[in-house]
C-alpha atoms as a PDB file:
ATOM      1  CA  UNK A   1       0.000   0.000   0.000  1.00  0.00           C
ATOM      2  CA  UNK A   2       1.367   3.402  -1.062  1.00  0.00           C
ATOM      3  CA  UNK A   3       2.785   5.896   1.937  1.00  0.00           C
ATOM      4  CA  UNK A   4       0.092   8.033   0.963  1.00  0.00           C
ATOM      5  CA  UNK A   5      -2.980   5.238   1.627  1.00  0.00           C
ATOM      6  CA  UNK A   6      -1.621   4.507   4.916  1.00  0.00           C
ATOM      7  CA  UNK A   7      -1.429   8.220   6.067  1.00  0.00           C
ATOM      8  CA  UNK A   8      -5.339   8.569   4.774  1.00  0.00           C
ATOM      9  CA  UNK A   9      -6.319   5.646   6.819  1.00  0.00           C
ATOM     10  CA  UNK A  10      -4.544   6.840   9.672  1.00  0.00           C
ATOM     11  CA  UNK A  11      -6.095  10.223   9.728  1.00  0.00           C
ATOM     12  CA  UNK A  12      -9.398   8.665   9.364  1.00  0.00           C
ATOM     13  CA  UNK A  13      -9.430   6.214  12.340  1.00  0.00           C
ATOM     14  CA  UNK A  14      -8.636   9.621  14.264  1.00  0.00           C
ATOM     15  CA  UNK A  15     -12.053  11.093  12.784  1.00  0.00           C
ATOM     16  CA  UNK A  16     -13.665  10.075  16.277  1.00  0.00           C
ATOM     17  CA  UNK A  17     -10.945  11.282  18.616  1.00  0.00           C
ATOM     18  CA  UNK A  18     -10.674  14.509  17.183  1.00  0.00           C
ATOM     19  CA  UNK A  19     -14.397  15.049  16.316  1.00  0.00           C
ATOM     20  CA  UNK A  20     -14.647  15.272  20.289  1.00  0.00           C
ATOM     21  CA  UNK A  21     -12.230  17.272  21.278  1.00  0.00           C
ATOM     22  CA  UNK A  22     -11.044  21.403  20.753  1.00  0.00           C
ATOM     23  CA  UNK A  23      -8.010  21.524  20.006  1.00  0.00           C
ATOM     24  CA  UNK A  24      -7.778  25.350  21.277  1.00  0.00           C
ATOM     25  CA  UNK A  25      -8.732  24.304  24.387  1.00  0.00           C
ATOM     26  CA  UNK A  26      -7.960  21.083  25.135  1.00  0.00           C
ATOM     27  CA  UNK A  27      -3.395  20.729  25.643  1.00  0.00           C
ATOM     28  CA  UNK A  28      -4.130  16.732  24.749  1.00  0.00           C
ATOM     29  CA  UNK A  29      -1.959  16.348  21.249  1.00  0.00           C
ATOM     30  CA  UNK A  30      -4.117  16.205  17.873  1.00  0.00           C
ATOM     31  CA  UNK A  31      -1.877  13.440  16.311  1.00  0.00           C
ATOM     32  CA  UNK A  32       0.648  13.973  13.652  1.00  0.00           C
ATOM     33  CA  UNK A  33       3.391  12.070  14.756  1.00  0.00           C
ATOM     34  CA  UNK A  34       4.757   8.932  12.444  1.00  0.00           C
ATOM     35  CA  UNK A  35       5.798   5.725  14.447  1.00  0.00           C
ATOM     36  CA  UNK A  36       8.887   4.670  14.823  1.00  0.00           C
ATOM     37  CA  UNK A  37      10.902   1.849  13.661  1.00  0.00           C
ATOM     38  CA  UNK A  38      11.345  -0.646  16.716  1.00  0.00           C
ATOM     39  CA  UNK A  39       8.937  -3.056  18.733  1.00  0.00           C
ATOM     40  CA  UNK A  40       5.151  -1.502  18.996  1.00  0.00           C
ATOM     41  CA  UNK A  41       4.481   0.292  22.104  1.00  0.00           C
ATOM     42  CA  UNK A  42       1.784   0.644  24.674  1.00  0.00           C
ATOM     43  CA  UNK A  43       1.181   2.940  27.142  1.00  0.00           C
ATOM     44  CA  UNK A  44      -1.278   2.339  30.393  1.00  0.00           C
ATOM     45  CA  UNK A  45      -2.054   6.197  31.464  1.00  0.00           C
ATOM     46  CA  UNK A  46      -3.901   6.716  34.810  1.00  0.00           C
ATOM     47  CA  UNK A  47      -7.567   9.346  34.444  1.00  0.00           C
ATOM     48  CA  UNK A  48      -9.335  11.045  37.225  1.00  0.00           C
ATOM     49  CA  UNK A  49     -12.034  11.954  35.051  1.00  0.00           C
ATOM     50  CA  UNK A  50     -15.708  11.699  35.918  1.00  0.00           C
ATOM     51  CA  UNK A  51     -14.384   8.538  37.676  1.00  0.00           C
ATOM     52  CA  UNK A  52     -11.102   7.238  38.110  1.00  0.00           C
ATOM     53  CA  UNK A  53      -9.927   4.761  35.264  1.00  0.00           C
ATOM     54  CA  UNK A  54      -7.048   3.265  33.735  1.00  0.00           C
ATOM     55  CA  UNK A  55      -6.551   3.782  29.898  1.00  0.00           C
ATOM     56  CA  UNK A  56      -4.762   1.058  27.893  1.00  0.00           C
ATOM     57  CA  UNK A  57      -3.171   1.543  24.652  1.00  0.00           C
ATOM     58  CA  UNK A  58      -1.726  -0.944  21.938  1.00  0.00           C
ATOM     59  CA  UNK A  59      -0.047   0.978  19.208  1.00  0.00           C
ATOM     60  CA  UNK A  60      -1.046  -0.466  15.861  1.00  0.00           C
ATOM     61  CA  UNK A  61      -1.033   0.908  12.291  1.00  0.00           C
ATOM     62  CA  UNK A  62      -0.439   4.406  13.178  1.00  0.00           C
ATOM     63  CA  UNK A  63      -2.478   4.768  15.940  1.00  0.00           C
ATOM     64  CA  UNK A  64      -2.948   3.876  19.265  1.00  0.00           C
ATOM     65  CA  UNK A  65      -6.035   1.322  20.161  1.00  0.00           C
ATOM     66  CA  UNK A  66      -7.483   1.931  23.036  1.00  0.00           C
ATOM     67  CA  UNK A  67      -9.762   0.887  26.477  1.00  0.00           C
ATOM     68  CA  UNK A  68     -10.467   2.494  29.433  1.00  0.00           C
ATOM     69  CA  UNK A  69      -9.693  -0.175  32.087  1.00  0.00           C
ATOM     70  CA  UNK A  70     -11.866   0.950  35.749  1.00  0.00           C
ATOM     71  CA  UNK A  71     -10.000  -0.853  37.984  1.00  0.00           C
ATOM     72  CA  UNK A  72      -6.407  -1.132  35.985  1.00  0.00           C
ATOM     73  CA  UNK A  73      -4.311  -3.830  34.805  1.00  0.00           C
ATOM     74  CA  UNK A  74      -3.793  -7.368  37.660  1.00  0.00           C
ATOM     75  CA  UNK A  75      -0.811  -9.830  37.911  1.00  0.00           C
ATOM     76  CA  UNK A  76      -2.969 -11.835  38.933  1.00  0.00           C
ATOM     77  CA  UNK A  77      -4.495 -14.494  36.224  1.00  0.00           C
ATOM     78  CA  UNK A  78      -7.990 -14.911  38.370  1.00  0.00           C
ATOM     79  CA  UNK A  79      -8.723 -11.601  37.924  1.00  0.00           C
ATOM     80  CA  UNK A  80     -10.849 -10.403  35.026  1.00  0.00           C
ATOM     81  CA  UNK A  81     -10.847  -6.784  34.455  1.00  0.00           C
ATOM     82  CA  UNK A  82     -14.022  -4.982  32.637  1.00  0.00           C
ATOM     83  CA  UNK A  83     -12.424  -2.885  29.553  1.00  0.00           C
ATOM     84  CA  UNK A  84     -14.760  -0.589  27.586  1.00  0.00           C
ATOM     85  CA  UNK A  85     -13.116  -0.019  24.080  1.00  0.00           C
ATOM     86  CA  UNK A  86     -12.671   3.582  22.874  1.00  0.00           C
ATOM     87  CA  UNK A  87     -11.879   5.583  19.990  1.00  0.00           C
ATOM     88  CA  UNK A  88      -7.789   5.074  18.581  1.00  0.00           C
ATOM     89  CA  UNK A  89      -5.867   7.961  19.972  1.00  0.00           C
ATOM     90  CA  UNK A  90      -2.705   9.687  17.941  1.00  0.00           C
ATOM     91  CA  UNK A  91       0.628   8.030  18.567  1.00  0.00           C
ATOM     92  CA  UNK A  92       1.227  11.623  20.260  1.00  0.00           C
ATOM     93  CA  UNK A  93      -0.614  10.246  23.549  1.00  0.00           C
ATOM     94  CA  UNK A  94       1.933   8.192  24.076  1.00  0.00           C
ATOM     95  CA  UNK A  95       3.553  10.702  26.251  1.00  0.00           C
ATOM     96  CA  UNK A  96       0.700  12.897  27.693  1.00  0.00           C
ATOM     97  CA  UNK A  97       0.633  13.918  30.729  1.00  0.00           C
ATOM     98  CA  UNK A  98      -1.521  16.818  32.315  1.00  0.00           C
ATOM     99  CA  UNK A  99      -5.062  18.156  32.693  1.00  0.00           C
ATOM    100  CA  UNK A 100      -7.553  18.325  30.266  1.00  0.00           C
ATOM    101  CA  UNK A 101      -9.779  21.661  30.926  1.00  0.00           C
ATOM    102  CA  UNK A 102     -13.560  21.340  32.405  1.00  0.00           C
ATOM    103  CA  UNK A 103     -15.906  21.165  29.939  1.00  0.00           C
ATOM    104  CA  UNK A 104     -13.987  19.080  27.649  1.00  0.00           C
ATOM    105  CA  UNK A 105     -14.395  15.454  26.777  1.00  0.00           C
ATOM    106  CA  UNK A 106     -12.221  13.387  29.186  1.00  0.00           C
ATOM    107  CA  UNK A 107     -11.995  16.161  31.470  1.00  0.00           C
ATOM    108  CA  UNK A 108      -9.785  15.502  34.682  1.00  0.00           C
ATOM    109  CA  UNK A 109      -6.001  14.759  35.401  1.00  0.00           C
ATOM    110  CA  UNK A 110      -3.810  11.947  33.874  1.00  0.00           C
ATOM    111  CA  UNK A 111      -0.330  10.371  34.249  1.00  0.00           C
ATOM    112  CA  UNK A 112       1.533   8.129  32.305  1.00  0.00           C
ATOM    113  CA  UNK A 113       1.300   5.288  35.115  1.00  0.00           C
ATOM    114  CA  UNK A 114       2.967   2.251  33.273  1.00  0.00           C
ATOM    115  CA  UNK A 115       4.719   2.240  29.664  1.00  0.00           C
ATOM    116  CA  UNK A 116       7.028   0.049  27.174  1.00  0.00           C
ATOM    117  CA  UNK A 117       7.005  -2.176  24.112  1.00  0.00           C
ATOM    118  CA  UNK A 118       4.842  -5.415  23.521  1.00  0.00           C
ATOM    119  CA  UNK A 119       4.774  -8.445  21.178  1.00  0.00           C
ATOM    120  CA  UNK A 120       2.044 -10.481  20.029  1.00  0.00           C
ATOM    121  CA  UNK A 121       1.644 -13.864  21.305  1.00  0.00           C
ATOM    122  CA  UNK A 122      -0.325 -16.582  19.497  1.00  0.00           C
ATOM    123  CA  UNK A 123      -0.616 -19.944  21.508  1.00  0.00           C
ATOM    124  CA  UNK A 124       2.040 -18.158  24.239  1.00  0.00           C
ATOM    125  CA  UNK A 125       4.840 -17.709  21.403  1.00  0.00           C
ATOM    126  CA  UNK A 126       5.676 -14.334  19.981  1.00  0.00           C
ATOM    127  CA  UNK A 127       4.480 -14.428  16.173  1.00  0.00           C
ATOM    128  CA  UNK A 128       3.783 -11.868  13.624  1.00  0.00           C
ATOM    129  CA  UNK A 129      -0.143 -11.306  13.419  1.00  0.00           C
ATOM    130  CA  UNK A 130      -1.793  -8.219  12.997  1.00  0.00           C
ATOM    131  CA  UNK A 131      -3.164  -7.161  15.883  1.00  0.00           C
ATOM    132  CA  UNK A 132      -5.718  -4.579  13.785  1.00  0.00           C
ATOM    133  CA  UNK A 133      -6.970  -7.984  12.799  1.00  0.00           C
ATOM    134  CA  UNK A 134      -7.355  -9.790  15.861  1.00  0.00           C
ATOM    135  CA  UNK A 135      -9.231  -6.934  18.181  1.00  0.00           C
ATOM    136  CA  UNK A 136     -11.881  -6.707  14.406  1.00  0.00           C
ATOM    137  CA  UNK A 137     -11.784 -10.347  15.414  1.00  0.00           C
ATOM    138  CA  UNK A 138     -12.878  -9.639  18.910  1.00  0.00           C
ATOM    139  CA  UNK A 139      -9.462 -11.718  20.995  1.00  0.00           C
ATOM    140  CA  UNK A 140      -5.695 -10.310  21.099  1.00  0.00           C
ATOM    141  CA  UNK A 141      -2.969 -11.953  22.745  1.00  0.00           C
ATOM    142  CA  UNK A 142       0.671  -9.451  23.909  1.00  0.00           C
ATOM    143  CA  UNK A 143       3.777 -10.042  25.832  1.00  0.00           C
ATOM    144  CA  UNK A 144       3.987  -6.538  27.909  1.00  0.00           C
ATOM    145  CA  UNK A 145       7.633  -5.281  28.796  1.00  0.00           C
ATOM    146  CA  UNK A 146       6.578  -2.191  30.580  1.00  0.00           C
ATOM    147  CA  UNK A 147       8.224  -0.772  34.212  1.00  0.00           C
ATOM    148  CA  UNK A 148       5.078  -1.609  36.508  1.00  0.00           C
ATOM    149  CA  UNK A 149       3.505  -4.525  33.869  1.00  0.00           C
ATOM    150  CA  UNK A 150       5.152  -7.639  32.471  1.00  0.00           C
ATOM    151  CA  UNK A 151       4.331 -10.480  30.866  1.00  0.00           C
ATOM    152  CA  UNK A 152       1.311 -12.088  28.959  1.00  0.00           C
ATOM    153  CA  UNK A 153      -2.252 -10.632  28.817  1.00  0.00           C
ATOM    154  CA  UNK A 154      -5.291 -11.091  26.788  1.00  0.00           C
ATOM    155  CA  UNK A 155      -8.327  -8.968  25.714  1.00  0.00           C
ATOM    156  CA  UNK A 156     -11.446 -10.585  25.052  1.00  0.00           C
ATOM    157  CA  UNK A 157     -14.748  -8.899  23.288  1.00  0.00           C
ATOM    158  CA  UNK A 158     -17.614 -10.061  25.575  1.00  0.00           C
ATOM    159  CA  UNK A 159     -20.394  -7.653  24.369  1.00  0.00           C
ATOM    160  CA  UNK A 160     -21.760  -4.443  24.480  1.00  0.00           C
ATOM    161  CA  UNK A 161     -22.329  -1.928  27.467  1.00  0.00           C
ATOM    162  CA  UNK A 162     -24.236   1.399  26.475  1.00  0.00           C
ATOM    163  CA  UNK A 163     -22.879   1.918  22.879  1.00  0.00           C
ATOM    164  CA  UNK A 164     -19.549   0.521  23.857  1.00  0.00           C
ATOM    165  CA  UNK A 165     -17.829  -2.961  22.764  1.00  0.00           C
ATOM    166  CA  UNK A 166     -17.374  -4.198  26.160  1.00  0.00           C
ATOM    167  CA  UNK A 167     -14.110  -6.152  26.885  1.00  0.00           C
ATOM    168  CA  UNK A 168     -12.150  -8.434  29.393  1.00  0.00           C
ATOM    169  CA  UNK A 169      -8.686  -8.099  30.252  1.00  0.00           C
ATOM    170  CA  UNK A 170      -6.576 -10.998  32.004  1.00  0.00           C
ATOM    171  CA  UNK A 171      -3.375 -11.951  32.801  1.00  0.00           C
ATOM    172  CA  UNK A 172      -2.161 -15.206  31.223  1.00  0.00           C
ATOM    173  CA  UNK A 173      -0.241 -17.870  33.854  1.00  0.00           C
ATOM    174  CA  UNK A 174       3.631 -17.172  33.088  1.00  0.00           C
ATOM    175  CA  UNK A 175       6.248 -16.392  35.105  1.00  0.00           C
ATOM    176  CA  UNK A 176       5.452 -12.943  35.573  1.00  0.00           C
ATOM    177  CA  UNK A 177       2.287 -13.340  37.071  1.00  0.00           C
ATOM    178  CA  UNK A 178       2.046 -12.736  40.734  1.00  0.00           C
ATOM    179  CA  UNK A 179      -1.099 -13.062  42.947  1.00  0.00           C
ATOM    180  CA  UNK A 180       0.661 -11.440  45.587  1.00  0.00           C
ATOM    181  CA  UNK A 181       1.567  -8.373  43.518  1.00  0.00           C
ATOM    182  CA  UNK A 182      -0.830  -5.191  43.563  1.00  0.00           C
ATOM    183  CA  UNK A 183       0.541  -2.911  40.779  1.00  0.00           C
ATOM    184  CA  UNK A 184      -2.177  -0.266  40.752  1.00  0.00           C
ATOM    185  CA  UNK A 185      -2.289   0.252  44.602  1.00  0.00           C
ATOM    186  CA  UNK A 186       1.421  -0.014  45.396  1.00  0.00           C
ATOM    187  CA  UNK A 187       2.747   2.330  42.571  1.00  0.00           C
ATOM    188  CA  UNK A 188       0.582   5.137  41.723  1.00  0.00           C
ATOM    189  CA  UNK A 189       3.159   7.134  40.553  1.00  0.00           C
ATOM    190  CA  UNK A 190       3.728   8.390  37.218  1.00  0.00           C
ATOM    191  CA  UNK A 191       6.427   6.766  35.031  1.00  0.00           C
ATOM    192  CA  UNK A 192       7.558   9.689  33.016  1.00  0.00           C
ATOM    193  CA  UNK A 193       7.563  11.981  35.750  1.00  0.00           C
ATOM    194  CA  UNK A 194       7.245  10.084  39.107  1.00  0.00           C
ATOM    195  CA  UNK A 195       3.877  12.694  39.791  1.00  0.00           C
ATOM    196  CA  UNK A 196       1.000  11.526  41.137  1.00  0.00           C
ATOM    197  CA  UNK A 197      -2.802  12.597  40.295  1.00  0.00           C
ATOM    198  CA  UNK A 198      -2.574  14.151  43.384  1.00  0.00           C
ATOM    199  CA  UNK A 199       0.481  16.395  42.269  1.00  0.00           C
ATOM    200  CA  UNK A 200      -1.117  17.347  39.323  1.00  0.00           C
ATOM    201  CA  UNK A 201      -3.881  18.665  41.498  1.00  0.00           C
ATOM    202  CA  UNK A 202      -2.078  21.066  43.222  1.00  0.00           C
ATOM    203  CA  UNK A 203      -0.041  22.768  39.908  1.00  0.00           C
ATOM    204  CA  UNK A 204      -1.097  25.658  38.175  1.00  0.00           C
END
């Protein structure tokens, strides 16, 4: 496919994501940036917004595909976290970090909370798949190599909850999972920055 036709598909599967924001108002990035060569990336960012959430990102053919995950991301494989499926976000998010304004969509503080590369798995191996393929298909399958985050996880399409595909996320039995371990309550801190939500509250 030419350069061109990928850059024209990219920009539309941010039609949504930008549709819904102002981009006068809002400091949240409005995409633009070309992915680099290297493993994919994924980015978990932590929201105070109307209530407190943890958005998960794959990147994937340009963009980032996204879920809002309520209570976050467990090492433990008995745990099956609800994730709502949102619009693809620019490659840009990547790296946000701050408050989006009152008023706007999304409004509230956020953090980059957990962040690195991933690989697909299929069966538990690393293989080359196309992961815009497999979430169409409703299942994907990634190794995480983040700070806070390692090791195998699955999403799973279960249905539909008020206009939104409604999705589980577990953690597959490896060696990095960890019943014991409590990512989300033990290290709330930001990634980039070390911040809190918290800190972000009290800035300017």
């Amino acid at each position: 496919m030419a350069e061109n036709d990928r850059d024209r598909r990219r920009r539309d599967r941010l039609k949504e994501y930008r549709s819904k924001r102002n981009a006068s108002r809002t400091p949240e990035p409005t995409g633009g940036a070309s992915p680099p060569d290297g493993a994919p990336r994924f980015v978990i960012q932590k929201h105070a917004a109307t209530a407190l959430h943890y958005d998960f990102r794959l990147e994937a053919d340009g963009v980032l595909l996204s879920w809002a995950v309520p209570k976050g991301p467990s090492a433990d494989p008995r745990d099956k976290r609800l994730a709502l499926r949102t619009e693809d976000h620019p490659i840009d998010y990547l790296d946000f970090e701050g408050t989006i304004p009152g008023g706007e969509y999304g409004a509230g503080r956020v953090i980059v909370w957990d962040a690195g590369t991933y690989r697909p798995l299929v069966h538990g191996e690393a293989r080359e798949v196309s992961v815009i393929d497999a979430v169409e298909r409703g299942h994907v399958s990634f190794w995480l190599d983040g700070e806070k985050v390692r090791g195998g996880y699955s999403l799973t399409r279960t249905g539909d909850q008020a206009g939104k595909e409604r999705w589980v996320l577990v953690k597959r039995k490896d060696e990095a999972a960890d019943a014991r371990r409590d990512p989300v309550g033990s290290q709330p801190g930001s990634v980039r920055t070390g911040r809190t939500l918290e800190d972000l509250e009290d800035e300017p």
